[in-house]
Coordinates of C-alpha atoms and ligand atoms in Angstrom, one line a residue:
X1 CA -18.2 26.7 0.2
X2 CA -16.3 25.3 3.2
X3 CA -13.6 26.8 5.0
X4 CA -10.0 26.1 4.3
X5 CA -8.5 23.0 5.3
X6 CA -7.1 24.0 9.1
X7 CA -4.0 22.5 8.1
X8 CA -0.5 23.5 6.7
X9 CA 2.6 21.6 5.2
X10 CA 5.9 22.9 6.2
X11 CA 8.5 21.1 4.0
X12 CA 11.7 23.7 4.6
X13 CA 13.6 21.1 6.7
X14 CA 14.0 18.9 3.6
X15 CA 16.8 20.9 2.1
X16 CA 19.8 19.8 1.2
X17 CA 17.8 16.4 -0.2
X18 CA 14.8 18.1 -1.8
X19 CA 14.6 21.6 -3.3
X20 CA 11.2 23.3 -4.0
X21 CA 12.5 24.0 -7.7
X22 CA 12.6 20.0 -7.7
X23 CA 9.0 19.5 -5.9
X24 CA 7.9 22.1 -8.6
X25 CA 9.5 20.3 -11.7
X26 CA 7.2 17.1 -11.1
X27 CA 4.0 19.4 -11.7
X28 CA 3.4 17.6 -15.3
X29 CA 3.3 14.0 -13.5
X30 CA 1.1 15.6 -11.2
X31 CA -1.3 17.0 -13.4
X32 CA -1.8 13.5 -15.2
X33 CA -2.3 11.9 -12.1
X34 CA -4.5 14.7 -10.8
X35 CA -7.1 14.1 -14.4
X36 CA -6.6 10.3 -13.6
X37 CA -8.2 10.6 -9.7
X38 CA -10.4 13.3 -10.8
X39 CA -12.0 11.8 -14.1
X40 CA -11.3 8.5 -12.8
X41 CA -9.4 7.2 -15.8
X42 CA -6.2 5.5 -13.6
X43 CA -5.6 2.1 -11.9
X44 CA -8.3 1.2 -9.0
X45 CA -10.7 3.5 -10.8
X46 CA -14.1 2.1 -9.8
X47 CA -12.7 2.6 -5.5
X48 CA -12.6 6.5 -5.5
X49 CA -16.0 7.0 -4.0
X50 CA -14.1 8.4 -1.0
X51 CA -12.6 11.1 -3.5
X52 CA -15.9 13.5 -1.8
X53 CA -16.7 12.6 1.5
X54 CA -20.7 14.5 0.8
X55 CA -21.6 12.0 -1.8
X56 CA -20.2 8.9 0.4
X57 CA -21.8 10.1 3.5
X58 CA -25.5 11.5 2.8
X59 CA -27.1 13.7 5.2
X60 CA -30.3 11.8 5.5
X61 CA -27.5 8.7 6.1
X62 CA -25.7 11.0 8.4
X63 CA -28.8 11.4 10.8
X64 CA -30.0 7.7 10.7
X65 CA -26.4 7.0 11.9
X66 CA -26.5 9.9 14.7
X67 CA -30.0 8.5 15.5
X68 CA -29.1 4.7 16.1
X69 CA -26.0 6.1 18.1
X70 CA -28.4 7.9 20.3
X71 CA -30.4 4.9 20.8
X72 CA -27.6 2.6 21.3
X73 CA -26.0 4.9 24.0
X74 CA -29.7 4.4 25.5
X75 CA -29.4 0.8 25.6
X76 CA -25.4 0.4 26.1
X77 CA -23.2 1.3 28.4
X78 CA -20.4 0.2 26.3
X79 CA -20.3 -0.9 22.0
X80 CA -17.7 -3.2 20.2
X81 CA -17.0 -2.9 16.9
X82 CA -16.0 -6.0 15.0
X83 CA -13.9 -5.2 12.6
X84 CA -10.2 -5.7 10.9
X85 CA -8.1 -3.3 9.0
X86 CA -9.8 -0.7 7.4
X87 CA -13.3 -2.0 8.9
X88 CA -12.0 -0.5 12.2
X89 CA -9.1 1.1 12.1
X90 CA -10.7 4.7 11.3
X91 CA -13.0 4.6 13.7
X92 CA -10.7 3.8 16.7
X93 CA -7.8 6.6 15.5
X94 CA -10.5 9.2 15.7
X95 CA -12.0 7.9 19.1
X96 CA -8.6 7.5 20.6
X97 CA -7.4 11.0 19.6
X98 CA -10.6 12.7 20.6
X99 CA -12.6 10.8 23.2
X100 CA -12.4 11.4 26.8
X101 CA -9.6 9.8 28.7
X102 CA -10.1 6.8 30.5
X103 CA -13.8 6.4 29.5
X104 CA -14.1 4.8 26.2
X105 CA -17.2 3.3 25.5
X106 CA -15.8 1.5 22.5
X107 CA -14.0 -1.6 22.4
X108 CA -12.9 -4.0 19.6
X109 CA -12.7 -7.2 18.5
X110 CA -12.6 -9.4 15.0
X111 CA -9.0 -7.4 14.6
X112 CA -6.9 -10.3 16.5
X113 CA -7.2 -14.2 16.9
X114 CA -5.1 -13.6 19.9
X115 CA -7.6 -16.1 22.2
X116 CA -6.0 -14.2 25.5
X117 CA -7.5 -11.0 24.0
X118 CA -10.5 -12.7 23.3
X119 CA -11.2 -14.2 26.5
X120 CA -10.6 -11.5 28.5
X121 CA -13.1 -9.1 26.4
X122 CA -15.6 -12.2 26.5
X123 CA -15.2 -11.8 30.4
X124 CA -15.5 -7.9 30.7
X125 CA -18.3 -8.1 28.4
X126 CA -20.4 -10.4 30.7
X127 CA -20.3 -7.4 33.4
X128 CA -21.3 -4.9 30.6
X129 CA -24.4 -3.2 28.7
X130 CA -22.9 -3.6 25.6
X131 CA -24.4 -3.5 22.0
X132 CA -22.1 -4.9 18.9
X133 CA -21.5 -3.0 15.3
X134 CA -20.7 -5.8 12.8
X135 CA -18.2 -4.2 10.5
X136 CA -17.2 -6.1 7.4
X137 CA -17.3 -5.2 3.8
X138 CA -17.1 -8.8 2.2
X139 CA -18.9 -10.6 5.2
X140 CA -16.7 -13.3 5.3
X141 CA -13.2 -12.0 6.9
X142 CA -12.3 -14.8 9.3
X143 CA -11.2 -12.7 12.1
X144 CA -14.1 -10.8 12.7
X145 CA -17.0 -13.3 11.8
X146 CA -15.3 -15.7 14.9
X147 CA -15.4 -12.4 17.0
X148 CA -19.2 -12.1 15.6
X149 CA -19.9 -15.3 16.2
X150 CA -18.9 -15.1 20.1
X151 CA -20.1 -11.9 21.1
X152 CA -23.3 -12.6 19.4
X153 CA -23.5 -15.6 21.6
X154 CA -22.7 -13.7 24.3
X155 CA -25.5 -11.0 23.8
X156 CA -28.6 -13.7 22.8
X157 CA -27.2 -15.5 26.3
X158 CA -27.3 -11.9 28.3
X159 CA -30.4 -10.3 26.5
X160 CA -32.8 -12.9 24.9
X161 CA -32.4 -13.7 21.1
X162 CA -35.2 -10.7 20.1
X163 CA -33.6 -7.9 22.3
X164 CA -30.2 -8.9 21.3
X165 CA -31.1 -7.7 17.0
X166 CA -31.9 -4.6 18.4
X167 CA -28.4 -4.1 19.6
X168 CA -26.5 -5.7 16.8
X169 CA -25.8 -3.0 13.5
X170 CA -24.1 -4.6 10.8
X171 CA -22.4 -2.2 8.5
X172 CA -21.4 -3.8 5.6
X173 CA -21.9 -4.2 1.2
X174 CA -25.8 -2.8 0.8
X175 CA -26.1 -6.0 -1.7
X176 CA -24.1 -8.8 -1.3
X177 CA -22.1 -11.1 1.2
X178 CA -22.2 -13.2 4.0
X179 CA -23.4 -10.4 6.3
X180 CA -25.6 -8.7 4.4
X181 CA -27.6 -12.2 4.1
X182 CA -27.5 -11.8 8.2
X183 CA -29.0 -8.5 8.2
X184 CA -31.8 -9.4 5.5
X185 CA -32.7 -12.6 8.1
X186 CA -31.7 -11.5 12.0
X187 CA -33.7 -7.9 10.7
X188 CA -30.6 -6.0 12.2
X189 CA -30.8 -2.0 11.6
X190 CA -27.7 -2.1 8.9
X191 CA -25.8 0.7 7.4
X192 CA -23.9 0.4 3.6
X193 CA -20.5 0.1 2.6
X194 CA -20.5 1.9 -0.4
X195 CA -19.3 -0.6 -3.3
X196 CA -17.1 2.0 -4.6
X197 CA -15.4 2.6 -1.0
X198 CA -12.0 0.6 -0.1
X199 CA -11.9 -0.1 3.5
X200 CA -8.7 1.7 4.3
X201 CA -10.3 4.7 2.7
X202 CA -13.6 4.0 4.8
X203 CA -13.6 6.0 7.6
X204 CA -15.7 8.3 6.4
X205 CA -18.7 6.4 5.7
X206 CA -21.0 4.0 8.5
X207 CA -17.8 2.2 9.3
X208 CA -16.3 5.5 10.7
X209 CA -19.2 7.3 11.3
X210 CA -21.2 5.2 13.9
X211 CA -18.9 4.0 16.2
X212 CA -17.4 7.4 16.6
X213 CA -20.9 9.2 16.8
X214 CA -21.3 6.4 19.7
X215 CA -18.7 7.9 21.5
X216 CA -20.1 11.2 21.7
X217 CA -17.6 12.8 19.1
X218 CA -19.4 15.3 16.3
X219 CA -19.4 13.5 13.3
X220 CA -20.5 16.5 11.0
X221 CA -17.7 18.9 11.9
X222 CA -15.2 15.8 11.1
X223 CA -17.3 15.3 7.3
X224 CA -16.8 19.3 7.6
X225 CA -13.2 19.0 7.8
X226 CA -13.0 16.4 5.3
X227 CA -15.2 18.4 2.7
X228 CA -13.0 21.7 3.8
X229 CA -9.7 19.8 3.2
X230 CA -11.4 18.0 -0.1
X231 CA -11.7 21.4 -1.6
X232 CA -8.6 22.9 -0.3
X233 CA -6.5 20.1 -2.2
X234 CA -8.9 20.2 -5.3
X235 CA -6.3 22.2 -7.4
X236 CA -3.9 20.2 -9.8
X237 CA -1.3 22.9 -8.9
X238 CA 1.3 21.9 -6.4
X239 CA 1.5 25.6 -5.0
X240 CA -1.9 25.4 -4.0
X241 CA -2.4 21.5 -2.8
X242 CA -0.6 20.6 0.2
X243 CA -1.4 17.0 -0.1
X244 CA -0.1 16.8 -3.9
X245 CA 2.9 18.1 -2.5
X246 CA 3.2 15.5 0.4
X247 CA 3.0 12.9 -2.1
X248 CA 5.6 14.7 -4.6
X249 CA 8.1 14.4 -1.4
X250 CA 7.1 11.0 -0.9
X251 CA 8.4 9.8 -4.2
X252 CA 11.3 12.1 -4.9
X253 CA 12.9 10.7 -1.3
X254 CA 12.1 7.6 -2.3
X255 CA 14.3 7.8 -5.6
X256 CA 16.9 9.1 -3.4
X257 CA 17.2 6.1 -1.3
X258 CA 15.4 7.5 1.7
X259 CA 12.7 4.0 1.7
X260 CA 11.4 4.6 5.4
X261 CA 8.9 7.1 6.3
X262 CA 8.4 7.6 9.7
X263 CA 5.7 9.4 10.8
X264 CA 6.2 11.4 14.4
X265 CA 4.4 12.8 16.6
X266 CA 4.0 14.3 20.5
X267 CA 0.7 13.3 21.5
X268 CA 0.2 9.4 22.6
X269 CA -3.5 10.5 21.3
X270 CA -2.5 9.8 18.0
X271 CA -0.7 6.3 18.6
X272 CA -4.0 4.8 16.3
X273 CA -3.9 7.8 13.8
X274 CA -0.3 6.0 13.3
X275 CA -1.7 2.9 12.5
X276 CA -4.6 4.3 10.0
X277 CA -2.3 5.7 8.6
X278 CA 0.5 3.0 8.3
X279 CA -2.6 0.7 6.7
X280 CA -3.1 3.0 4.2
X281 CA 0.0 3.7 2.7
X282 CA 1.5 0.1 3.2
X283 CA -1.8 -1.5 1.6
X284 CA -2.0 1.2 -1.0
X285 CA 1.9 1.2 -2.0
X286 CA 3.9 -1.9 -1.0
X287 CA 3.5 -3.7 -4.2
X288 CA 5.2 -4.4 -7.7
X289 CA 8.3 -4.6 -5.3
X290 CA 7.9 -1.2 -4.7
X291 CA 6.9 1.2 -1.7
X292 CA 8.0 3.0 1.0
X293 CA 7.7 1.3 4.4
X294 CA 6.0 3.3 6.6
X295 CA 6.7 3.0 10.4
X296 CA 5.6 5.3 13.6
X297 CA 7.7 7.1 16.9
X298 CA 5.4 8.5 19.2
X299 CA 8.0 11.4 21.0
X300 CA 9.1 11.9 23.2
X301 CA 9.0 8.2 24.3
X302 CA 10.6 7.0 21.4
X303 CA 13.7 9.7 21.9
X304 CA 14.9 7.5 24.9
X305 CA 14.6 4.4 22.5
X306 CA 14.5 4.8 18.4
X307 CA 15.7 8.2 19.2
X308 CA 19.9 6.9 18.5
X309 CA 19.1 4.8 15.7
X310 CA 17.2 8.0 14.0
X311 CA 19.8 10.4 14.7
X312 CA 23.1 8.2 13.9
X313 CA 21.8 5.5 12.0
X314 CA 21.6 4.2 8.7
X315 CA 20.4 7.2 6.8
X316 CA 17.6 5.4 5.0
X317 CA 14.9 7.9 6.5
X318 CA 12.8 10.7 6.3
X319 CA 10.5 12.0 9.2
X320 CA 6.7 13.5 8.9
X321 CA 5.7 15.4 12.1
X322 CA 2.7 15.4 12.8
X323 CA 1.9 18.8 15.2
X324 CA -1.0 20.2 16.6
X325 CA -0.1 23.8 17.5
X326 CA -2.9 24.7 20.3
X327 CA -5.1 23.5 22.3
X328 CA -3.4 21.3 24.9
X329 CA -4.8 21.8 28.5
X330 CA -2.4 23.6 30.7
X331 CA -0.6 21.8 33.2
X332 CA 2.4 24.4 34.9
X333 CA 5.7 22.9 36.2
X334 CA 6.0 24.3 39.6
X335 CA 8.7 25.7 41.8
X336 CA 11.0 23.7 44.1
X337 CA 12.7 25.5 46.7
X338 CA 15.9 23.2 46.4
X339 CA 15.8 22.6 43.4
X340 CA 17.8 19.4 43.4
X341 CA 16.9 18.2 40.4
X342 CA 17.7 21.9 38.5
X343 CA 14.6 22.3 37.0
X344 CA 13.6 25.4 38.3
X345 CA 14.8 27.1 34.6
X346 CA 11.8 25.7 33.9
X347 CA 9.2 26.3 36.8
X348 CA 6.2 28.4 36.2
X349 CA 6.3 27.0 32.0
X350 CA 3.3 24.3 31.1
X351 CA 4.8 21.3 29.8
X352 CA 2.9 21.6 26.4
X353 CA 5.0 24.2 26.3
X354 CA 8.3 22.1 27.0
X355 CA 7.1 19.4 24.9
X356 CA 6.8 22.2 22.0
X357 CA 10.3 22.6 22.7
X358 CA 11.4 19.1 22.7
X359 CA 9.8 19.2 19.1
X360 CA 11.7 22.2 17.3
X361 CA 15.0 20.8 19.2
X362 CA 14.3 17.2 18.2
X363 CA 13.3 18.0 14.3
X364 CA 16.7 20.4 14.0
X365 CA 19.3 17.6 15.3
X366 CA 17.6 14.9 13.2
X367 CA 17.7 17.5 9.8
X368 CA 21.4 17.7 10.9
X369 CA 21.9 14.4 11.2
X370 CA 20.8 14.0 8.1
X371 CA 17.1 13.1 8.0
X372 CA 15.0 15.3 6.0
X373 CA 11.6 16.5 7.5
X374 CA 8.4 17.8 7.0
X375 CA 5.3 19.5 9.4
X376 CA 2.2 18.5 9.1
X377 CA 0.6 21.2 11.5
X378 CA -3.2 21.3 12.5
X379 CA -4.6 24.2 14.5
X380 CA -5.7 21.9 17.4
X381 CA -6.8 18.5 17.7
X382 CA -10.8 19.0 17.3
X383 CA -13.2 16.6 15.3
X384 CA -12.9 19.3 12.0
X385 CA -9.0 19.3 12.2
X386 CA -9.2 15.4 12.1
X387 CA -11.6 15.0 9.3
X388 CA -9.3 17.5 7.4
X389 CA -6.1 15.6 8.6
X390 CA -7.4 12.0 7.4
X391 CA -8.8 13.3 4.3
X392 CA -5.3 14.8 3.5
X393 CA -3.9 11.5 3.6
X394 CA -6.3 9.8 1.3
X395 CA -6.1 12.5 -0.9
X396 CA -1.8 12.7 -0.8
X397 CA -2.3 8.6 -1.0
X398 CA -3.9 8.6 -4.1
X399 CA -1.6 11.0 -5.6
X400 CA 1.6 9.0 -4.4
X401 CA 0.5 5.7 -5.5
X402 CA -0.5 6.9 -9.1
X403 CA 3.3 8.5 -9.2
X404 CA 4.8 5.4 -7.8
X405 CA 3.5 3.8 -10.9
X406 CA 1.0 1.3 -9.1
X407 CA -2.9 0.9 -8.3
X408 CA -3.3 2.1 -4.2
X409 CA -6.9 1.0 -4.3
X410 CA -6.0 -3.1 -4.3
X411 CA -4.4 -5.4 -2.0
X412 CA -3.7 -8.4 -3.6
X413 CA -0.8 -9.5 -1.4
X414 CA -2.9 -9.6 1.4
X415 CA -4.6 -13.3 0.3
X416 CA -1.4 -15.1 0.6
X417 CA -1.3 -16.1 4.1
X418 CA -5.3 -16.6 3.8
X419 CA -4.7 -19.1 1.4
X420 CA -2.3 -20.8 3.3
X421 CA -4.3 -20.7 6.7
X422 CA -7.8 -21.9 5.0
X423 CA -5.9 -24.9 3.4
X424 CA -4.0 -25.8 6.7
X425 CA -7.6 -25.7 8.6
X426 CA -9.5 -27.7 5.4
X427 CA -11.4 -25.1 4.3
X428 CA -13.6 -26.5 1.9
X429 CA -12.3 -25.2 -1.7
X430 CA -9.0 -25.3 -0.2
X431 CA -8.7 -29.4 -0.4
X432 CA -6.3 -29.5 -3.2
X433 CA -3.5 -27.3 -1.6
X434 CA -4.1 -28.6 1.6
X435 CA -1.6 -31.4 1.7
X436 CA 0.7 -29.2 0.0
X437 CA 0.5 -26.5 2.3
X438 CA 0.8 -28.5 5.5
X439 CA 3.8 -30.2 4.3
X440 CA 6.2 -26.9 3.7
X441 CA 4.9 -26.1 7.0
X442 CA 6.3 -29.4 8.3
X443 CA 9.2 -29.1 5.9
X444 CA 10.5 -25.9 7.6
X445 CA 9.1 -25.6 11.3
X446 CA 11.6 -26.7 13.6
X447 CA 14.3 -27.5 11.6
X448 CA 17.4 -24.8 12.7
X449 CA 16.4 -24.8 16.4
X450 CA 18.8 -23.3 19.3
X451 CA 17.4 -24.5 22.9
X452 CA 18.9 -23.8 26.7
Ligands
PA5_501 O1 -8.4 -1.8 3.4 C1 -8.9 -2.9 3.2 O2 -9.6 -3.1 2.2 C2 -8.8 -4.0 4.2 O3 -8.0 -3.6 5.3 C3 -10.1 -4.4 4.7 O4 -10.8 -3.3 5.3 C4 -10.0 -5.5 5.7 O5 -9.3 -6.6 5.2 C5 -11.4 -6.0 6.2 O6 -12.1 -6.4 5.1 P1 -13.7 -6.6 5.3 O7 -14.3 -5.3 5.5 O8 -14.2 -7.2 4.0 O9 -13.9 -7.6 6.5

């Protein structure tokens, strides 16, 4: 058996809104979502692979994956993964919050058609040693199989056609789809998606797991953390599950009118933990009409910006702080003789220490200004803590969507603008609508127009 999760929720700052007697009164709902997950009886059921992070990651997987790492950091200087939403975002929070400053050898593409972005990389990339891992579930997502397409142009041009399979990986459904047929004709080392594995609830598997074992970070002590934190929340009880609890807060502020969550935090390392986590809940929830909208502040930034609008705005909030209690390097203010700018209070302190400060100042004025809080707090930042950390938030996201009352394993909304784009580019199949389409474009573009 595992450790404990290295990681507690504080929830006191959420009184006057939300008692614990009120937490405590939803354990029935909990319990019935709790047998849904577990027996996988509820909405989404055939997508909870990810429920244990052992079965979805195999050790024998585990070292093929830490094996082609080592022989792509042979061959590379630098990897790019392809990949959109879930099929990267996982892989770059955990690389941005743990790699080394200034010297990451991963970069991305397939996540924008911006074509400045893509340009640019196209032109760093001709100075660069650089391998590609091909990250798509369905094969066909448009963004990344352009970026694909490129790169792997770019690659057969630098390296020769034969030399350039050996540094493409393709990560993607073990069966079916447009990339698997690549991998079963280019030969390309490939690792699987697992069929029951949604992509936002991915990172755990090859999509995760290689480009992060690229960057040097130790992929076993993050599936340690997960598995630690997957038994620590195993318990239907809501004393003894933090992430239950989470997700009981969730909902009960929501009912209260509080529709924002914003989820805070100290350390600029976890700008792309932000954005993990804002995919999962908004692709998980926002449906039916329904769902929280989750949004990011990265303090203490965000205090000289969204810091008024928090603190005296409309009271439609609710913060989760995110704080790692140790571990920050020590960096000391130092003495100044004149002291003109009156810091010297403060000289001889580190400014984690100061920034610690900032953070119990910061959550007290906005719990009297009337948003409620909670503390997510992790030891340190470390590749365990992590693993436990995003596993706490799958776990706490399956809870809160089965108490919203919706299935947080789909994403249906997310085919509408496809639709639209494939018929406004002639897609074939998308003939019929394509007149339609272009013509409510036309209708409405330009129309209401204000010009200097
Ligand atoms: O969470 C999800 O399922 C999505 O964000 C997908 O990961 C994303 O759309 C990419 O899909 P695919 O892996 O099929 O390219």
């Amino acid at each position: 058996m595992a450790d404990q999760a290295p990681l507690s929720l504080d929830y006191s700052y959420l009184l006057p809104e939300v008692t614990p007697e009120e937490i405590a009164s939803w354990q029935p709902h909990v319990q019935l979502a709790h047998e849904q997950l577990v027996k996988r009886t509820g909405q989404g059921a055939d997508f909870l692979g990810w429920l244990e992070p052992a079965a979805i990651m195999p050790a024998e997987q585990l070292a093929a994956i830490t094996a082609t790492a080592a022989r792509l950091r042979e061959e590379a200087e630098v990897m790019v993964v392809i990949g959109i939403g879930g099929s990267y975002l996982g892989a770059r929070t955990v690389i941005e919050a743990l790699g080394a400053p200034g010297e990451m050898p991963v970069l991305y593409a397939g996540h924008t058609l911006s074509a400045d972005y893509t340009a640019h990389l196209l032109q760093v990339l001709e100075q660069k040693r650089f391998c590609i891992n091909v990250v798509s579930k369905s094969g066909t997502t448009t963004e990344p199989a352009i970026a694909f397409r490129l790169l792997r142009d770019l690659l057969i041009r630098k390296v020769g056609k034969e030399k350039a399979r050996e540094l493409i990986v393709a990560t993607t459904d073990p069966e079916k789809g447009a990339l698997r047929g690549g991998v079963k004709k280019e030969g390309y080392t490939s690792f699987p998606i697992p069929a029951n594995v949604g992509g936002r609830y991915s990172v755990f598997t090859a999509v995760g797991m290689l480009p992060i074992a690229f960057a040097g970070i130790d992929v076993q002590a993050m599936l340690d953390g997960a598995t630690a934190c997957a038994e620590g929340c195993a318990s239907p009880e809501l004393k003894a599950n933090p992430a239950y609890v989470y997700a009981v807060v969730r909902n009960l502020l929501y009912r209260k009118g509080k529709t924002i969550e914003l989820l805070a935090f100290f350390e600029p390392r976890l700008h792309y933990l932000a954005e993990w986590w804002k995919q999962l809940y908004g692709e998980s929830e926002g449906k039916s009409l329904m769902g929280l909208f989750p949004a990011s502040v990265e303090f203490t930034t965000d205090l000289h910006s969204m810091g008024q609008w928090i603190q005296q705005g409309q009271r439609t909030i609710f913060e989760t702080f995110i704080d790692i209690a140790g571990g920050m390097p020590s960096v000391t203010i130092p003495t100044d003789p004149e002291n003109a700018d009156g810091l010297n209070f403060i000289a001889g302190k580190s400014v984690d220490e100061v920034n610690r400060r900032a953070f119990e100042g910061t959550a007290l004025a906005h719990r009297d200004g009337g948003v409620p809080s909670m503390n997510l707090t992790l030891p340190e930042l470390s590749p365990k803590s992590l693993g436990s950390l995003l596993y706490f938030f799958e776990r706490a996201c399956g809870m809160s969507g089965y108490l919203l009352g919706v299935n947080p394993f789909n994403q249906p909304g997310v085919e509408s603008y496809k639709k639209n784009m494939f018929a406004l580019m002639n897609k074939p199949g998308f003939e019929a609508q394509a007149a339609e389409v272009a013509a409510a474009v036309q209708d409405r573009q330009g129309k209401h127009t204000v010009m200097f």
